[in-house]
Every structure is written in C-alpha cells, then in structure tokens.
PDB file of C-alpha atoms in Angstrom:
ATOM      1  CA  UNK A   1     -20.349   0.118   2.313  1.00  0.00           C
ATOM      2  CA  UNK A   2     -18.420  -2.572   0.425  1.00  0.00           C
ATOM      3  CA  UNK A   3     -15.069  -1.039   0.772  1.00  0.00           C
ATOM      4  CA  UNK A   4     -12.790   0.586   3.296  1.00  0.00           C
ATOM      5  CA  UNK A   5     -13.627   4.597   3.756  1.00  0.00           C
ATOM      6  CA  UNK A   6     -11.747   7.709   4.657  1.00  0.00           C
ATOM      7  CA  UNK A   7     -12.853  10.985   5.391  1.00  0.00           C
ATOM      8  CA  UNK A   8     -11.877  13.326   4.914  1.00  0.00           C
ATOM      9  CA  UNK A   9     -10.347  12.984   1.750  1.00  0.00           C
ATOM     10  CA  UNK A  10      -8.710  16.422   1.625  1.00  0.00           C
ATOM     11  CA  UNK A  11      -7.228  18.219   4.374  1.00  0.00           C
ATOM     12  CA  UNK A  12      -5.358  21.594   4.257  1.00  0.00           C
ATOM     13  CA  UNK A  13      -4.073  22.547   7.611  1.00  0.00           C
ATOM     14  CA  UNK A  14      -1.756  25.398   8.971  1.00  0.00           C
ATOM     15  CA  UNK A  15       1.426  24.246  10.225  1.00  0.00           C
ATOM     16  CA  UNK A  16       0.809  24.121  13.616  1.00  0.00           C
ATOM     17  CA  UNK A  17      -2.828  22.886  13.837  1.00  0.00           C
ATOM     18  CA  UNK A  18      -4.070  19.824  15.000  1.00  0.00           C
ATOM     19  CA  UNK A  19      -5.692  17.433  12.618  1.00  0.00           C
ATOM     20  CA  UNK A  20      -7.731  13.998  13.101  1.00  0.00           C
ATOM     21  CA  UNK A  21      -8.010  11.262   9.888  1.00  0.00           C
ATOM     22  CA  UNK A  22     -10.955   9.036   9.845  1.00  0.00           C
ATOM     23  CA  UNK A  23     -10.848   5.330   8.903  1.00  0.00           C
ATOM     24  CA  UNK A  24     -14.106   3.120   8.390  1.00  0.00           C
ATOM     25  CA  UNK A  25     -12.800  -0.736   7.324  1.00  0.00           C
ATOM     26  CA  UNK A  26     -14.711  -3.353   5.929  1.00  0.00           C
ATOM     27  CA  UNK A  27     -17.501  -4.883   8.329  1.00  0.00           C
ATOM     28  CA  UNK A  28     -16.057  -7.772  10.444  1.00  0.00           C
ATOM     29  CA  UNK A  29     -12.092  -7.202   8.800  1.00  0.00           C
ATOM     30  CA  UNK A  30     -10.581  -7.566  12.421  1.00  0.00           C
ATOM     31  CA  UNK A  31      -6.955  -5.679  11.465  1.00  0.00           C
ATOM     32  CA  UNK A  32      -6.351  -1.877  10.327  1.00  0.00           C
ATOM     33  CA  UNK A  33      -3.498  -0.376   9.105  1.00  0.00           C
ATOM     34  CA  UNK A  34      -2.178   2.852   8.345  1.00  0.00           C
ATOM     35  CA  UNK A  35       0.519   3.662   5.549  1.00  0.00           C
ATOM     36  CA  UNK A  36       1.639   7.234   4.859  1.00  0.00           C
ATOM     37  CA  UNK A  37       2.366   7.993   1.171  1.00  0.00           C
ATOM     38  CA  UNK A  38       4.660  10.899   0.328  1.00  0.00           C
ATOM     39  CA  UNK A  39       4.366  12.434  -3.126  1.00  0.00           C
ATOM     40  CA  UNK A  40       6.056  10.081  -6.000  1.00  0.00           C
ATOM     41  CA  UNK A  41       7.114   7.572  -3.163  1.00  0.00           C
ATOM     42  CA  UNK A  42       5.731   4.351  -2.210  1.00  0.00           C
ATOM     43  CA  UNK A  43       3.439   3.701   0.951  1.00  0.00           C
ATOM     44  CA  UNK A  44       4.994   3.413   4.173  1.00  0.00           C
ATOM     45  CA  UNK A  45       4.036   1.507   7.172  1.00  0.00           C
ATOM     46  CA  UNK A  46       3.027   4.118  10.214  1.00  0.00           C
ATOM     47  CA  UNK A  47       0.713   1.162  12.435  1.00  0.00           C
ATOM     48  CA  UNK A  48      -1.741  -2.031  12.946  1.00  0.00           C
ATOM     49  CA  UNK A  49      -4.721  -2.289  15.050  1.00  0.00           C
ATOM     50  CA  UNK A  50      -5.986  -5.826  15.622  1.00  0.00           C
ATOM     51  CA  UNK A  51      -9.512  -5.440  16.904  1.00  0.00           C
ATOM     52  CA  UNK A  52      -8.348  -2.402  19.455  1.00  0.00           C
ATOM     53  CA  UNK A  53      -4.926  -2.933  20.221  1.00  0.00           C
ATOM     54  CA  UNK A  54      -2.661  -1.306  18.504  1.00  0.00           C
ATOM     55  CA  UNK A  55       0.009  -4.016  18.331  1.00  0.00           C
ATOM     56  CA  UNK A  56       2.643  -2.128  16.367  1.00  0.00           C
ATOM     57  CA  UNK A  57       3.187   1.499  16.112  1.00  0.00           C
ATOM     58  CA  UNK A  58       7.297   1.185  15.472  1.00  0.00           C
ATOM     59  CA  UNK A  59       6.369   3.231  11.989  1.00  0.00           C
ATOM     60  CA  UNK A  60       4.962   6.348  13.564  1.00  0.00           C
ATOM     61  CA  UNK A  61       7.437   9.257  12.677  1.00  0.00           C
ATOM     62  CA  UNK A  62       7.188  10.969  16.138  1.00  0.00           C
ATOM     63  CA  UNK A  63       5.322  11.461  18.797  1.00  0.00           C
ATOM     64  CA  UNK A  64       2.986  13.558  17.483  1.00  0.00           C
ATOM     65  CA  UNK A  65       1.474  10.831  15.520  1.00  0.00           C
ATOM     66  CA  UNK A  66      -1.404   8.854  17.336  1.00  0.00           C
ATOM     67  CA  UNK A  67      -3.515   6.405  16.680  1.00  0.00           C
ATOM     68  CA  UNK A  68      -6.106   5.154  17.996  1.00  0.00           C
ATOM     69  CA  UNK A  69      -9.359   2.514  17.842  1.00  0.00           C
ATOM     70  CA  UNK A  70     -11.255   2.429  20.889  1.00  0.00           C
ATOM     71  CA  UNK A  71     -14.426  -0.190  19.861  1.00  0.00           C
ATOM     72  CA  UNK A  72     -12.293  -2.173  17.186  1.00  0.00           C
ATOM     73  CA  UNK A  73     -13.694  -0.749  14.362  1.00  0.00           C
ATOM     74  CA  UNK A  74     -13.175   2.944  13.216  1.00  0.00           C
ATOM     75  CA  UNK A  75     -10.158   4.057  13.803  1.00  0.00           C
ATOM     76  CA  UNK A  76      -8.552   7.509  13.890  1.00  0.00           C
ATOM     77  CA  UNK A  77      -4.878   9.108  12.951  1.00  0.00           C
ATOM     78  CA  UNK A  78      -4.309  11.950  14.756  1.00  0.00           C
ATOM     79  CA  UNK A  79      -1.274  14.363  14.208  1.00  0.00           C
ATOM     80  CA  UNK A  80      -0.734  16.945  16.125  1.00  0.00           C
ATOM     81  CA  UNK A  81       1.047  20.504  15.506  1.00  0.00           C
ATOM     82  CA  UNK A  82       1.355  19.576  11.992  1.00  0.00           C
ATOM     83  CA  UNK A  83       4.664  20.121  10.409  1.00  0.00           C
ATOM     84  CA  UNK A  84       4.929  20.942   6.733  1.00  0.00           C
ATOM     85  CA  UNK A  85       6.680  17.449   6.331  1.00  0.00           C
ATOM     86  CA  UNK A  86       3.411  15.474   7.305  1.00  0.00           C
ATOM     87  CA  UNK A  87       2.131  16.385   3.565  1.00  0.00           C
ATOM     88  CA  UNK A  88       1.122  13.165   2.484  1.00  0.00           C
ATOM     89  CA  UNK A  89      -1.681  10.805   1.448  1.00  0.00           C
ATOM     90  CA  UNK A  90      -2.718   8.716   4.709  1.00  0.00           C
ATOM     91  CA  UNK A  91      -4.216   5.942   3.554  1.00  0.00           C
ATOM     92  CA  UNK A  92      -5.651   2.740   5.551  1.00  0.00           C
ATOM     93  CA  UNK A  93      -6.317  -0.743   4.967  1.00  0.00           C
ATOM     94  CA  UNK A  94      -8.170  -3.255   6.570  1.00  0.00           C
ATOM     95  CA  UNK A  95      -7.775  -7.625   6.467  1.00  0.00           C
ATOM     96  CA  UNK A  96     -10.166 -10.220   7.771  1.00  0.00           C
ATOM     97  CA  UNK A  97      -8.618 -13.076   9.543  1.00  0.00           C
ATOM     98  CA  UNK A  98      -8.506 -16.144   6.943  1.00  0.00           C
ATOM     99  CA  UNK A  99      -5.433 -18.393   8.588  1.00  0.00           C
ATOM    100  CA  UNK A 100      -2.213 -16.267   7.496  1.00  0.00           C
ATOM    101  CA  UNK A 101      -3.245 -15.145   4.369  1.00  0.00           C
ATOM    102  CA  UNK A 102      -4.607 -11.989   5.367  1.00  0.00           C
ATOM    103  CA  UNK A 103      -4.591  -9.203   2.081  1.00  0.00           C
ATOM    104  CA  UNK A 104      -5.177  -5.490   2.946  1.00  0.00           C
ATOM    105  CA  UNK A 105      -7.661  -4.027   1.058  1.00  0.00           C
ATOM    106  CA  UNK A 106      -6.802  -0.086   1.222  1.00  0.00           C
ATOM    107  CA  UNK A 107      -9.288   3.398   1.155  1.00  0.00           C
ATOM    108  CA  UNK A 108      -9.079   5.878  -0.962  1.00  0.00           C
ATOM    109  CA  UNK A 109      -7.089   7.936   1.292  1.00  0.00           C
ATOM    110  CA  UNK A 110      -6.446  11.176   2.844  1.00  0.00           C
ATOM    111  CA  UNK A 111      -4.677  13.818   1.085  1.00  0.00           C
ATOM    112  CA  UNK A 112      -2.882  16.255   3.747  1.00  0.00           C
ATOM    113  CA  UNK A 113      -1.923  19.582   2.631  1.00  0.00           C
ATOM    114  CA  UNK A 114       0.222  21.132   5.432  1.00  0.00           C
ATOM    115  CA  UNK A 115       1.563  25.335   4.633  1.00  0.00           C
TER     116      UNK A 115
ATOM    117  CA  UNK D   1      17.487  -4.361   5.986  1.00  0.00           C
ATOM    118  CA  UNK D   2      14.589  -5.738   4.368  1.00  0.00           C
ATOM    119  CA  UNK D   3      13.547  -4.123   1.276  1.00  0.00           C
ATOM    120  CA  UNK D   4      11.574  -4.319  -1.895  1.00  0.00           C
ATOM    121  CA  UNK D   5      12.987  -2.619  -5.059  1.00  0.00           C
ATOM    122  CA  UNK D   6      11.251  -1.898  -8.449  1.00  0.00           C
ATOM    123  CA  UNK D   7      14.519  -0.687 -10.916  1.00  0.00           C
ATOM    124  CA  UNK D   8      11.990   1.342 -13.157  1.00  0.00           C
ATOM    125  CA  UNK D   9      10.566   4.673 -12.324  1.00  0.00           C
ATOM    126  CA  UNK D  10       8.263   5.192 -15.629  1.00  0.00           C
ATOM    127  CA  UNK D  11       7.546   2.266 -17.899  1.00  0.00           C
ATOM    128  CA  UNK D  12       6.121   3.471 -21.678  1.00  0.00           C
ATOM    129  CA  UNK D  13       4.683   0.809 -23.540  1.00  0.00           C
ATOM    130  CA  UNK D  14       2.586   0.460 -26.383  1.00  0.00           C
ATOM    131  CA  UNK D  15      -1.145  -0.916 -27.090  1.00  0.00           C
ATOM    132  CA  UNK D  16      -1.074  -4.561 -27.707  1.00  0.00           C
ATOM    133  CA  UNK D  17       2.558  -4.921 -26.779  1.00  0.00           C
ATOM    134  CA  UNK D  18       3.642  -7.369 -24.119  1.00  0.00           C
ATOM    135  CA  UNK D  19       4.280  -5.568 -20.128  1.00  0.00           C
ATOM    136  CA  UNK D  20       6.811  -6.957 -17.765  1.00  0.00           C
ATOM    137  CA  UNK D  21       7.098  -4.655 -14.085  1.00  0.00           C
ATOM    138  CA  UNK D  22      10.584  -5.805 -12.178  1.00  0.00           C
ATOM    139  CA  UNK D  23      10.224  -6.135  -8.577  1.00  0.00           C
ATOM    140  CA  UNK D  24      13.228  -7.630  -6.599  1.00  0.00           C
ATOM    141  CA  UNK D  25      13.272  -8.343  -2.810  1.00  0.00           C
ATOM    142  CA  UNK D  26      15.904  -8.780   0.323  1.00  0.00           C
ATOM    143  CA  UNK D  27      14.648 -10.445   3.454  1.00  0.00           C
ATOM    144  CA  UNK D  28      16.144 -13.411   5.375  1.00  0.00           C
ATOM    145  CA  UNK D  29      13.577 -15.638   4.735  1.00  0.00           C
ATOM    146  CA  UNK D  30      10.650 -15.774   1.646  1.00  0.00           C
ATOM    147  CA  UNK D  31       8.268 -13.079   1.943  1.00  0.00           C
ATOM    148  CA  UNK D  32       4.777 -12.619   1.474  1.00  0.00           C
ATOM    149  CA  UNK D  33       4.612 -10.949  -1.967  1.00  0.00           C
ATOM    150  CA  UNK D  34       1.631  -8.613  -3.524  1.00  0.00           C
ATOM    151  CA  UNK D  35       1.549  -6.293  -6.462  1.00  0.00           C
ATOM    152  CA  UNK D  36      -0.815  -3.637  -6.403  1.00  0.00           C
ATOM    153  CA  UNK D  37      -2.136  -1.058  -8.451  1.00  0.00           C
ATOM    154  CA  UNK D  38      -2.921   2.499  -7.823  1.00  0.00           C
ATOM    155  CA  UNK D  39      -4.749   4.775 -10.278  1.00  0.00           C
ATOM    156  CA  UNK D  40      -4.918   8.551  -9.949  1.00  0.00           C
ATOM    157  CA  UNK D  41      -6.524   9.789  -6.687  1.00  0.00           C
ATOM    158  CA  UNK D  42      -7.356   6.734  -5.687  1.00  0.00           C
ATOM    159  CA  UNK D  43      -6.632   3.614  -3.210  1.00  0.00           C
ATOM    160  CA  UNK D  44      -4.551   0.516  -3.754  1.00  0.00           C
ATOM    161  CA  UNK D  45      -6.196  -2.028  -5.762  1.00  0.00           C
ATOM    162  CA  UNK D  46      -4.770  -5.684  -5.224  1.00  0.00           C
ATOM    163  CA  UNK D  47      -4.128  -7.054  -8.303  1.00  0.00           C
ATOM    164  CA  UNK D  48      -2.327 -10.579  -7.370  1.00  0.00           C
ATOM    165  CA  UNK D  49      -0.379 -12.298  -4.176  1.00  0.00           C
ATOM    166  CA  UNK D  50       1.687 -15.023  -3.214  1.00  0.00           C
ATOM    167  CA  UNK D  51       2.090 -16.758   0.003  1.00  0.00           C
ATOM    168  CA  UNK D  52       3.601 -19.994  -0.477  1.00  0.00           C
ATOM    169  CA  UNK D  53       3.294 -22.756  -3.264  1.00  0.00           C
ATOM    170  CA  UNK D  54       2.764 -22.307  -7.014  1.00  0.00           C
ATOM    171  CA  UNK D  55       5.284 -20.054  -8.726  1.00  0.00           C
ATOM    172  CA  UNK D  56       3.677 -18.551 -10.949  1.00  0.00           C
ATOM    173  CA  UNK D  57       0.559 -16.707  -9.716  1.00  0.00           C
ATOM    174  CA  UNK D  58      -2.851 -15.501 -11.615  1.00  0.00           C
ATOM    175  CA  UNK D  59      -3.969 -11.929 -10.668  1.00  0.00           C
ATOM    176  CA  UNK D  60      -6.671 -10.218 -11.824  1.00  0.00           C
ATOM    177  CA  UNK D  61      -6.973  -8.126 -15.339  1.00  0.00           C
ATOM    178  CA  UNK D  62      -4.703 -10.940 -17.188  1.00  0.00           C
ATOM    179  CA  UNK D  63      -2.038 -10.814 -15.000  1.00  0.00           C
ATOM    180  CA  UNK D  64       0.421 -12.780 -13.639  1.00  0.00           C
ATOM    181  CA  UNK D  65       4.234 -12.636 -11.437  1.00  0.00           C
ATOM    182  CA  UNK D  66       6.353 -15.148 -11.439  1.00  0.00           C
ATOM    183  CA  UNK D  67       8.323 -15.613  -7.789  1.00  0.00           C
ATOM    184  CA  UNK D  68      12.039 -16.794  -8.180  1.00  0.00           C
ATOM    185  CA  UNK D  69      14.012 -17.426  -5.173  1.00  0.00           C
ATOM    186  CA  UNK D  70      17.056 -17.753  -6.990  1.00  0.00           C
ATOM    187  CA  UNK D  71      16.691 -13.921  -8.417  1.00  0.00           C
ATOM    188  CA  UNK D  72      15.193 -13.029  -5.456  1.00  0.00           C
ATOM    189  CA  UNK D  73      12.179 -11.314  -7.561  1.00  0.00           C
ATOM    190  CA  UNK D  74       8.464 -11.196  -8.355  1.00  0.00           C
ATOM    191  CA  UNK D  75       7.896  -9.720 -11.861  1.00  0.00           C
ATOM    192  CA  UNK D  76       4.551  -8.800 -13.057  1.00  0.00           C
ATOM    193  CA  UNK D  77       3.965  -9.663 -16.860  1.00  0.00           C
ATOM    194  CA  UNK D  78       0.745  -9.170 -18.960  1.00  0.00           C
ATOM    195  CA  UNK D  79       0.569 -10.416 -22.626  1.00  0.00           C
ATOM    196  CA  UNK D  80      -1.272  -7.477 -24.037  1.00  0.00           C
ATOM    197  CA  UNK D  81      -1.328  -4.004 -22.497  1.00  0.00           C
ATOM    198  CA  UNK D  82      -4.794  -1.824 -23.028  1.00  0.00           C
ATOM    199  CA  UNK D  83      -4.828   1.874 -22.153  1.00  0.00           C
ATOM    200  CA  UNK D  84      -7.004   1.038 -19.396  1.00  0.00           C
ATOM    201  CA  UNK D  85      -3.611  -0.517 -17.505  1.00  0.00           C
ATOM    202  CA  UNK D  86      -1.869   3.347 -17.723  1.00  0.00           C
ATOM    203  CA  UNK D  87      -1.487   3.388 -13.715  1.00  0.00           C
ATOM    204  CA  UNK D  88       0.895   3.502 -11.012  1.00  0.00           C
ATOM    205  CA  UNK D  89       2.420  -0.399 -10.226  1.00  0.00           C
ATOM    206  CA  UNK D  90       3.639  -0.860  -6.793  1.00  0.00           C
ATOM    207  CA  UNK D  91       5.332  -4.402  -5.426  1.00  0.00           C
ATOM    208  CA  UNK D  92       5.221  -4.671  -1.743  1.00  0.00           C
ATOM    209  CA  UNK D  93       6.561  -7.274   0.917  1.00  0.00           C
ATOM    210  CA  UNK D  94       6.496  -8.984   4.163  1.00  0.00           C
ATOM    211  CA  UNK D  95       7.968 -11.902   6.294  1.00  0.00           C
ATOM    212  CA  UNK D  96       4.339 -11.667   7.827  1.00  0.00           C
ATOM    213  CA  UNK D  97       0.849  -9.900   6.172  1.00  0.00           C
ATOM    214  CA  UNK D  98       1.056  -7.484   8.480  1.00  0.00           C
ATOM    215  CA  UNK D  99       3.978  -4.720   8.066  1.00  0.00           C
ATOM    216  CA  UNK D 100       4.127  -4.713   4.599  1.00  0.00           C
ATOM    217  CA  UNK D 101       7.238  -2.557   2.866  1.00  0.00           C
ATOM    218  CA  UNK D 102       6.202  -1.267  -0.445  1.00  0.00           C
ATOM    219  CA  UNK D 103       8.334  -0.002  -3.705  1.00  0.00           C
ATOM    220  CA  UNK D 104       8.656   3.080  -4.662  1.00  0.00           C
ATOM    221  CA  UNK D 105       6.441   2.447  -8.198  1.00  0.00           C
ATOM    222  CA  UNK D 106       6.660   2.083 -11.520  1.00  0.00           C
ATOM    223  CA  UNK D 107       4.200   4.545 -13.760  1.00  0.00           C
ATOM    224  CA  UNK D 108       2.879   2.681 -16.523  1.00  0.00           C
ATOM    225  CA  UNK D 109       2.197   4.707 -19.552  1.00  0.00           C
ATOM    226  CA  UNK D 110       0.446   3.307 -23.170  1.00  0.00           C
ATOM    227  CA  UNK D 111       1.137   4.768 -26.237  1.00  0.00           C
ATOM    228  CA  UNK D 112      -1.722   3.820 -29.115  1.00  0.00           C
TER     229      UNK D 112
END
C-alpha cells in the first residue's frame, strides 16, 4: 500500500483486558512513531522505533504501555489491563531517512473504546 | 517547557474569505515546524513544513505559514477558503523531526 496502515481501526475493550494495535509504515520508511490522541486534544508523543530499536519511549504513560518492532517494520502497541483513561485514537507515523528532514506521514488510526 | 500553542479553538469563516490559523511556539532554540491537517476519522495529512531557510513556506492546497522568530510563531494563511478546507488544523513542533509536540487544534468551519 502507498500509505501507512492500522488495524484495527476500532477497538472496544473491557477495562481490564488486554489489547494489541497494529502498525504497517510505508515500505523502506526506516522510523515509526506512535502518538496517542485524546478526544478534542492534540496528538501526543507515546514512542520512536528506528529500524527495531525503540530509541525513545519517555512518552509512554505507564508501564502498561509497550511497544514493540521486532523485524523493523510492523510494529505493535500493546496496552495491557486497559484503564478507561486509555480511550483514545492511537495513531502512527512513519519517516524515511532524507538527511534531517525527515516528515511523518501518519495512519488513519486506532480508535480505542475502553468501558 | 517546550510547547506549541494555537490561541483559537474553532475558527468560522466564510467562502471566498481570506484564512489565517495562529500557531506560536517556546523552545530554546528554532524548531522544526509543520502544520497538519486532520479531517473527520481520519489521519494527519501534512500540509506544509519548515526546517531552516526561506520564511515564508508553500504547502499544499494554496497554502502557506510564515515563520517569525521575533513572534516566535508560524501562522498558516490561505487567500480564499473553499468548503472543502472545513477540517481540524493542528501546528506541531520539534528541536529534532523526531518527538514532535503538537497543538491542541483549531476547527475550521465555512459558512457559504
């Protein structure tokens, strides 16, 4: 695909369960990133991926938050015992190395419902 | 702290008429700038950056922003609205491309 992909892109949980966000970037972008956009708020930063390290993960709200991106290309979000405040639209960008002018090009999203 | 700070919550503004989105910034040193543009249910769309250099930068869909250190801001102006631009507007920044801090948006609405 041309673009970056999430699935899913709805997700209604139970507080309490365990749920795992998909990202597919754009072929050959080495970077990923993953914001986390509350209702009527702007995205924030949670963590970057370049290739498979994760080289900063200071935005993840707590520990059970993890991400991960074993083969440097999909990546996955992971939450654990969801928490009605982790309602939000995940969403994830990806950037190709061109000399320090890297622009994120972001998915679609994933829209969390947690009750 | 660094931060990046659009004044305006909702924006209404009619067909035709001129569009100018405030973003200010506070960071120690020049950021990396973008504007970006999210419609309902969807992604980000970029619609313009700067880095270093010119000013005044082109985006796409008639746009342009206008960087001013000594206002510390990055307004977005268009000429002419059209319907089509009704969307959410967010500014975000960086002192590298890779942690960017974002606004909290501006909703653009168009009156005919």
């Amino acid at each position: 695909g041309a673009g970056v992909s999430q699935s899913p892109r709805y997700k209604v949980a139970k507080r309490g369960q365990d749920v795992a966000l998909r990202c597919d970037p754009i072929s050959g972008h080495v970077s990923l990133f993953w914001y986390q956009q509350a209702l009527g708020q702007g995205p924030e930063f949670l963590t970057y991926f370049q290739n498979e390290a994760q080289l900063d993960k200071s935005g993840l709200p707590s520990d059970r938050f993890f991400a991960e991106r074993p083969e440097g290309s999909v990546s996955t979000l992971k939450i654990q015992r969801t928490q009605q405040e982790d309602s939000a639209v995940y969403l994830c960008a990806s950037s190709a190395p061109t000399g320090g002018r890297e622009t994120q090009y972001f998915g679609p999203g994933t829209r969390l419902l947690v009750l | 702290a660094q931060s990046v700070t659009q004044p305006d919550i909702h924006i209404t503004v009619s067909e035709g008429a001129s569009l100018e989105l405030r973003c200010n910034y506070s960071y120690g040193a020049t950021p990396y700038l973008f504007w970006y543009v999210q419609s309902p249910g969807q992604g980000l769309q970029l619609l313009l950056k700067y880095f270093s250099g010119d000013t005044l930068v082109q985006g796409i869909k008639g746009l342009e922003a206008e960087f001013k250190r000594s206002q510390s801001s990055f307004n977005l102006r268009k000429p002419s609205v059209h319907w089509s631009d009704a969307a959410e507007y967010f500014c975000a920044g960086g002192l590298t491309n890779e942690k960017l801090t974002f606004g909290t948006g501006t909703r653009l609405t168009i009156i005919p």
